[in-house]
Amino acid sequence: MWEWLVENAWLFWLLAMIVLAAIEMLTLDFVFLMMSAASLLAFGLSWVTDNFVIQVVAFALAAVLLIFLVRPVALRRINRSTPGTVSNAARLIGLPCQVLDPVTARSGLVRLEGDTWSARSVTGEQLPVGTDVYVHEIEGATVLVAPHPAPTADGRPEPRPSF
């Protein structure tokens, strides 16, 4: 196995680059993209030298440098180019949902964008089945809801996002 790897290092690095890029497409965090770029460097180096140890060291150094130097710059640039964009669970705050199982301060179920979520009441009051409520906060896989929209910093109800 080791002999095959040394003789076909270019194929190993090419496969590593493809797999890491595919993982990046699932995570979208730029870590695996940086490792994929480091694999590209090792792939190029495999055509220059047959020494697999040198290729691995070059991959490791390039990955560390890219992750700690290039990735933060890329993330800042992307975040600056899309100001005010919320994603993941943060985009759910303020959205309306409907109570499926009575919601109390300890438990309950709501339907939010077609999915069933475990829920708790922000106010502590019991919210009966069929009540329209709004998401105030997300704690893990539980939404904290209340019968009125969450206020913004200036005290007004948060507008419902439009998508």
Coordinates of N, CA and C in Angstrom, one line a residue:
M1 N 0.8 -1.2 0.0 CA 0.0 0.0 0.0 C 0.9 1.3 0.0
W2 N 1.9 1.3 0.8 CA 2.8 2.4 0.9 C 3.5 2.7 -0.4
E3 N 3.9 1.6 -1.1 CA 4.6 1.7 -2.4 C 3.6 2.3 -3.4
W4 N 2.4 1.8 -3.4 CA 1.4 2.4 -4.4 C 1.2 3.9 -4.1
L5 N 1.1 4.2 -2.8 CA 0.9 5.6 -2.5 C 2.0 6.5 -2.9
V6 N 3.2 6.0 -2.7 CA 4.4 6.8 -3.1 C 4.5 6.9 -4.7
E7 N 4.2 5.8 -5.4 CA 4.2 5.8 -6.8 C 3.1 6.6 -7.4
N8 N 2.0 6.7 -6.8 CA 0.8 7.4 -7.3 C 0.4 8.6 -6.4
A9 N 1.3 9.3 -5.9 CA 1.0 10.4 -4.9 C 0.1 11.4 -5.6
W10 N 0.3 11.7 -6.9 CA -0.5 12.7 -7.6 C -2.0 12.3 -7.6
L11 N -2.3 11.0 -7.7 CA -3.7 10.6 -7.6 C -4.2 10.7 -6.2
F12 N -3.4 10.4 -5.2 CA -3.9 10.6 -3.8 C -4.2 12.1 -3.6
W13 N -3.3 13.0 -4.0 CA -3.6 14.4 -3.8 C -4.8 14.9 -4.6
L14 N -4.9 14.4 -5.8 CA -6.1 14.8 -6.6 C -7.4 14.4 -5.9
L15 N -7.4 13.1 -5.5 CA -8.6 12.6 -4.8 C -8.9 13.4 -3.5
A16 N -7.8 13.7 -2.7 CA -7.9 14.5 -1.5 C -8.5 15.9 -1.8
M17 N -8.0 16.5 -2.9 CA -8.5 17.8 -3.3 C -10.0 17.8 -3.6
I18 N -10.4 16.8 -4.3 CA -11.9 16.6 -4.7 C -12.7 16.3 -3.5
V19 N -12.3 15.4 -2.6 CA -13.1 15.1 -1.4 C -13.2 16.3 -0.5
L20 N -12.1 17.0 -0.3 CA -12.1 18.2 0.6 C -13.0 19.3 0.0
A21 N -13.0 19.5 -1.3 CA -13.8 20.5 -1.9 C -15.3 20.1 -1.8
A22 N -15.6 18.8 -1.9 CA -17.0 18.3 -1.8 C -17.5 18.5 -0.3
I23 N -16.6 18.3 0.6 CA -17.0 18.5 2.0 C -17.2 20.0 2.3
E24 N -16.4 20.8 1.6 CA -16.6 22.3 1.8 C -17.9 22.7 1.2
M25 N -18.4 22.1 0.2 CA -19.7 22.4 -0.3 C -20.8 22.1 0.7
L26 N -20.6 21.2 1.5 CA -21.6 20.9 2.6 C -21.5 21.8 3.8
T27 N -20.3 22.2 4.1 CA -20.1 23.0 5.4 C -20.1 24.5 5.1
L28 N -19.6 24.9 4.0 CA -19.5 26.4 3.6 C -18.8 27.2 4.7
D29 N -17.7 26.7 5.3 CA -17.0 27.4 6.3 C -15.6 27.8 5.9
F30 N -15.1 27.4 4.7 CA -13.8 27.8 4.2 C -12.7 27.0 4.8
V31 N -12.9 26.1 5.8 CA -11.8 25.3 6.3 C -11.4 24.3 5.3
F32 N -12.4 23.5 4.8 CA -12.0 22.4 3.9 C -11.6 23.0 2.5
L33 N -12.1 24.2 2.2 CA -11.6 24.8 0.9 C -10.1 25.1 1.1
M34 N -9.7 25.6 2.2 CA -8.2 25.9 2.4 C -7.4 24.6 2.4
M35 N -8.0 23.5 2.9 CA -7.3 22.2 2.9 C -7.3 21.7 1.4
S36 N -8.3 21.9 0.7 CA -8.4 21.5 -0.7 C -7.3 22.3 -1.5
A37 N -7.1 23.6 -1.2 CA -6.1 24.3 -1.9 C -4.7 23.8 -1.5
A38 N -4.5 23.4 -0.3 CA -3.2 22.9 0.1 C -3.0 21.5 -0.6
S39 N -4.1 20.8 -0.8 CA -3.9 19.5 -1.6 C -3.5 19.8 -3.0
L40 N -4.0 20.9 -3.6 CA -3.6 21.3 -4.9 C -2.1 21.6 -5.0
L41 N -1.6 22.3 -3.9 CA -0.2 22.5 -3.9 C 0.6 21.2 -3.8
A42 N 0.1 20.3 -2.9 CA 0.8 19.0 -2.8 C 0.7 18.2 -4.1
F43 N -0.4 18.3 -4.8 CA -0.6 17.7 -6.1 C 0.5 18.2 -7.1
G44 N 0.7 19.5 -7.2 CA 1.7 20.1 -8.0 C 3.1 19.6 -7.6
L45 N 3.3 19.6 -6.3 CA 4.6 19.2 -5.8 C 4.9 17.7 -6.1
S46 N 3.8 16.9 -6.2 CA 4.0 15.4 -6.5 C 4.6 15.2 -7.9
W47 N 4.5 16.2 -8.8 CA 5.0 16.1 -10.2 C 6.5 16.6 -10.2
V48 N 6.9 17.3 -9.1 CA 8.3 17.8 -9.0 C 9.2 16.8 -8.2
T49 N 8.6 16.2 -7.2 CA 9.4 15.3 -6.3 C 8.6 14.1 -6.0
D50 N 9.3 13.0 -5.9 CA 8.7 11.7 -5.5 C 8.7 11.5 -4.0
N51 N 9.3 12.4 -3.3 CA 9.3 12.3 -1.8 C 8.0 12.7 -1.2
F52 N 7.3 11.6 -0.7 CA 5.9 11.8 -0.2 C 5.9 12.6 1.1
V53 N 7.0 12.4 1.9 CA 7.1 13.1 3.2 C 7.2 14.6 2.9
I54 N 7.9 15.0 1.9 CA 8.0 16.5 1.6 C 6.6 17.0 1.2
Q55 N 5.9 16.2 0.4 CA 4.5 16.5 0.0 C 3.6 16.7 1.2
V56 N 3.7 15.8 2.1 CA 2.8 15.9 3.3 C 3.1 17.1 4.1
V57 N 4.4 17.4 4.3 CA 4.9 18.5 5.1 C 4.4 19.8 4.4
A58 N 4.6 19.9 3.1 CA 4.1 21.0 2.3 C 2.6 21.2 2.4
F59 N 1.8 20.1 2.4 CA 0.4 20.2 2.5 C 0.0 20.7 3.9
A60 N 0.7 20.2 4.9 CA 0.3 20.6 6.3 C 0.7 22.1 6.5
L61 N 1.8 22.5 6.1 CA 2.2 23.9 6.2 C 1.3 24.8 5.4
A62 N 1.0 24.4 4.2 CA 0.1 25.3 3.4 C -1.3 25.3 4.0
A63 N -1.8 24.2 4.5 CA -3.2 24.2 5.1 C -3.2 25.1 6.4
V64 N -2.2 25.0 7.2 CA -2.2 25.8 8.4 C -2.1 27.3 8.0
L65 N -1.2 27.7 7.1 CA -1.1 29.1 6.7 C -2.4 29.6 6.0
L66 N -3.0 28.8 5.2 CA -4.2 29.2 4.5 C -5.4 29.3 5.5
I67 N -5.5 28.4 6.5 CA -6.6 28.5 7.4 C -6.4 29.7 8.4
F68 N -5.2 30.0 8.8 CA -5.0 31.0 9.8 C -4.8 32.4 9.2
L69 N -4.3 32.5 7.9 CA -4.1 33.7 7.3 C -5.1 34.1 6.2
V70 N -5.4 33.2 5.3 CA -6.3 33.6 4.2 C -7.8 33.5 4.6
R71 N -8.1 32.4 5.3 CA -9.5 32.2 5.7 C -10.2 33.4 6.4
P72 N -9.5 34.0 7.4 CA -10.2 35.1 8.1 C -10.4 36.3 7.2
V73 N -9.4 36.6 6.3 CA -9.6 37.7 5.3 C -10.8 37.4 4.4
A74 N -10.9 36.1 3.9 CA -12.0 35.8 3.0 C -13.3 35.9 3.7
L75 N -13.4 35.4 5.0 CA -14.6 35.5 5.7 C -15.0 37.0 5.9
R76 N -14.1 37.8 6.3 CA -14.4 39.3 6.5 C -14.9 39.9 5.2
R77 N -14.3 39.5 4.1 CA -14.7 40.1 2.8 C -16.1 39.7 2.5
I78 N -16.4 38.4 2.7 CA -17.8 37.9 2.3 C -18.8 38.5 3.3
N79 N -18.5 38.6 4.6 CA -19.4 39.2 5.5 C -19.6 40.7 5.2
R80 N -18.6 41.4 4.8 CA -18.7 42.8 4.4 C -19.5 43.0 3.2
S81 N -19.5 42.0 2.3 CA -20.2 42.2 1.0 C -21.7 41.9 1.1
T82 N -22.1 41.2 2.2 CA -23.5 40.9 2.4 C -23.9 41.3 3.8
P83 N -24.0 42.7 4.0 CA -24.3 43.1 5.4 C -25.8 42.9 5.7
G84 N -26.1 42.6 6.9 CA -27.5 42.4 7.3 C -28.1 41.1 6.9
T85 N -27.3 40.2 6.3 CA -27.9 39.0 5.9 C -27.8 38.0 7.1
V86 N -29.0 37.5 7.4 CA -29.0 36.5 8.5 C -29.2 35.1 7.9
S87 N -28.6 34.1 8.6 CA -28.7 32.8 8.0 C -28.8 31.8 9.2
N88 N -29.0 30.6 8.8 CA -29.2 29.5 9.8 C -30.4 29.8 10.7
A89 N -30.2 29.5 12.0 CA -31.3 29.7 13.0 C -31.7 31.1 13.2
A90 N -30.7 32.0 13.0 CA -31.0 33.5 13.3 C -32.1 34.0 12.4
R91 N -32.2 33.4 11.2 CA -33.3 33.9 10.2 C -34.7 33.5 10.7
L92 N -34.8 32.6 11.6 CA -36.1 32.2 12.1 C -36.7 33.1 13.1
I93 N -35.9 33.9 13.8 CA -36.4 34.8 14.8 C -37.3 35.8 14.2
G94 N -38.5 35.9 14.8 CA -39.5 36.8 14.3 C -40.6 36.2 13.4
L95 N -40.3 35.0 13.0 CA -41.3 34.3 12.1 C -42.5 33.8 12.9
P96 N -43.6 33.8 12.3 CA -44.8 33.2 12.9 C -44.8 31.7 12.9
C97 N -45.4 31.0 13.8 CA -45.6 29.6 13.8 C -46.9 29.3 14.6
Q98 N -47.3 28.0 14.5 CA -48.6 27.6 15.1 C -48.4 26.5 16.1
V99 N -49.1 26.6 17.2 CA -48.9 25.7 18.3 C -49.6 24.4 17.9
L100 N -48.9 23.2 18.0 CA -49.4 21.9 17.7 C -49.8 21.1 18.9
D101 N -49.0 21.3 20.0 CA -49.2 20.7 21.3 C -49.0 21.8 22.3
P102 N -49.9 21.9 23.3 CA -49.8 23.0 24.2 C -48.4 23.4 24.6
V103 N -48.0 24.7 24.5 CA -46.7 25.1 24.8 C -46.7 25.7 26.2
T104 N -45.8 25.3 27.1 CA -45.6 25.8 28.4 C -44.2 26.3 28.6
A105 N -43.9 26.7 29.8 CA -42.5 27.1 30.0 C -41.5 26.0 29.9
R106 N -42.0 24.7 29.9 CA -41.1 23.6 29.9 C -41.2 22.7 28.6
S107 N -42.3 22.7 27.9 CA -42.4 21.9 26.7 C -43.5 22.4 25.8
G108 N -43.6 21.7 24.6 CA -44.6 22.0 23.6 C -44.1 21.7 22.3
L109 N -45.0 21.8 21.3 CA -44.6 21.6 19.9 C -45.2 22.7 19.0
V110 N -44.5 23.2 18.0 CA -45.0 24.2 17.1 C -44.6 23.8 15.7
R111 N -45.4 24.3 14.7 CA -45.1 24.1 13.3 C -44.5 25.4 12.8
L112 N -43.2 25.3 12.3 CA -42.5 26.5 11.9 C -42.0 26.2 10.5
E113 N -42.4 26.9 9.5 CA -42.0 26.7 8.1 C -42.2 25.3 7.7
G114 N -43.3 24.6 8.1 CA -43.5 23.3 7.6 C -42.9 22.2 8.5
D115 N -42.0 22.6 9.4 CA -41.3 21.6 10.3 C -41.9 21.7 11.7
T116 N -41.8 20.6 12.4 CA -42.3 20.5 13.8 C -41.1 20.7 14.7
W117 N -41.2 21.7 15.6 CA -40.1 22.1 16.5 C -40.6 21.9 17.9
S118 N -39.7 21.5 18.8 CA -40.0 21.6 20.2 C -40.0 23.0 20.6
A119 N -40.9 23.4 21.6 CA -41.0 24.8 21.9 C -41.2 25.0 23.4
R120 N -40.9 26.2 23.8 CA -41.2 26.6 25.2 C -41.7 28.1 25.1
S121 N -42.5 28.4 26.1 CA -43.1 29.8 26.1 C -42.1 30.7 26.8
V122 N -41.9 31.9 26.2 CA -41.0 32.9 26.7 C -41.6 33.5 28.0
T123 N -42.9 33.7 27.9 CA -43.6 34.4 29.0 C -43.9 33.4 30.2
G124 N -43.9 32.1 29.9 CA -44.3 31.2 31.0 C -45.7 30.8 30.9
E125 N -46.5 31.6 30.2 CA -48.0 31.2 30.1 C -48.2 30.0 29.2
Q126 N -49.3 29.3 29.4 CA -49.6 28.2 28.5 C -50.3 28.7 27.3
L127 N -49.8 28.2 26.1 CA -50.3 28.6 24.8 C -51.1 27.4 24.3
P128 N -52.4 27.5 24.0 CA -53.2 26.4 23.6 C -52.9 26.0 22.1
V129 N -53.3 24.8 21.8 CA -53.2 24.3 20.4 C -54.0 25.3 19.4
G130 N -53.3 25.6 18.3 CA -53.9 26.4 17.3 C -53.5 27.9 17.4
T131 N -52.9 28.3 18.5 CA -52.5 29.7 18.7 C -51.4 30.0 17.8
D132 N -51.5 31.2 17.2 CA -50.4 31.7 16.3 C -49.4 32.4 17.3
V133 N -48.2 32.0 17.2 CA -47.1 32.6 18.0 C -45.9 33.0 17.1
Y134 N -45.0 33.7 17.8 CA -43.8 34.2 17.0 C -42.5 33.7 17.7
V135 N -41.5 33.4 16.9 CA -40.2 32.9 17.5 C -39.5 34.1 18.1
H136 N -39.1 34.0 19.3 CA -38.3 35.0 20.0 C -36.8 34.7 20.0
E137 N -36.5 33.4 20.2 CA -35.2 32.9 20.4 C -35.1 31.5 20.0
I138 N -33.9 31.0 19.7 CA -33.6 29.6 19.4 C -32.6 29.1 20.4
E139 N -32.9 28.0 21.0 CA -31.9 27.4 22.0 C -31.8 25.9 21.5
G140 N -30.7 25.7 20.8 CA -30.5 24.3 20.2 C -31.6 24.0 19.2
A141 N -32.3 22.9 19.5 CA -33.4 22.5 18.6 C -34.8 22.9 19.2
T142 N -34.8 23.9 20.1 CA -36.0 24.4 20.7 C -36.2 25.8 20.4
V143 N -37.5 26.2 20.0 CA -37.8 27.6 19.8 C -38.5 28.2 21.0
L144 N -38.1 29.4 21.4 CA -38.8 30.1 22.5 C -39.8 31.0 21.8
V145 N -41.1 30.8 22.1 CA -42.2 31.6 21.4 C -43.0 32.4 22.4
A146 N -43.7 33.3 21.8 CA -44.7 34.2 22.6 C -45.8 34.5 21.6
P147 N -47.0 34.9 22.1 CA -48.1 35.3 21.2 C -47.9 36.6 20.5
H148 N -46.9 37.3 20.7 CA -46.6 38.6 20.1 C -45.2 38.6 19.5
P149 N -45.0 39.4 18.5 CA -43.6 39.5 17.9 C -42.6 40.0 18.9
A150 N -41.3 39.6 18.8 CA -40.3 40.1 19.6 C -40.0 41.6 19.3
P151 N -39.8 42.4 20.4 CA -39.5 43.8 20.1 C -38.1 44.0 19.6
T152 N -37.9 45.1 18.9 CA -36.5 45.4 18.4 C -35.9 46.2 19.5
A153 N -34.7 46.7 19.3 CA -33.9 47.5 20.2 C -34.7 48.8 20.6
D154 N -35.4 49.3 19.6 CA -36.1 50.6 19.9 C -37.5 50.4 20.5
G155 N -37.9 49.1 20.8 CA -39.1 48.8 21.5 C -40.3 48.5 20.6
R156 N -40.1 48.7 19.2 CA -41.2 48.3 18.3 C -41.1 46.9 18.0
P157 N -42.3 46.2 17.6 CA -42.3 44.8 17.2 C -41.4 44.7 16.0
E158 N -40.7 43.6 15.9 CA -39.8 43.3 14.8 C -40.7 43.0 13.6
P159 N -40.4 43.6 12.4 CA -41.2 43.3 11.3 C -41.0 41.8 10.8
R160 N -42.0 41.2 10.3 CA -41.9 39.9 9.8 C -41.0 39.9 8.5
P161 N -40.0 39.0 8.5 CA -39.1 39.0 7.3 C -39.9 38.5 6.1
S162 N -39.5 39.0 5.0 CA -40.2 38.6 3.7 C -39.1 37.9 2.9
F163 N -39.5 36.8 2.4 CA -38.5 36.0 1.6 C -39.1 35.8 0.2

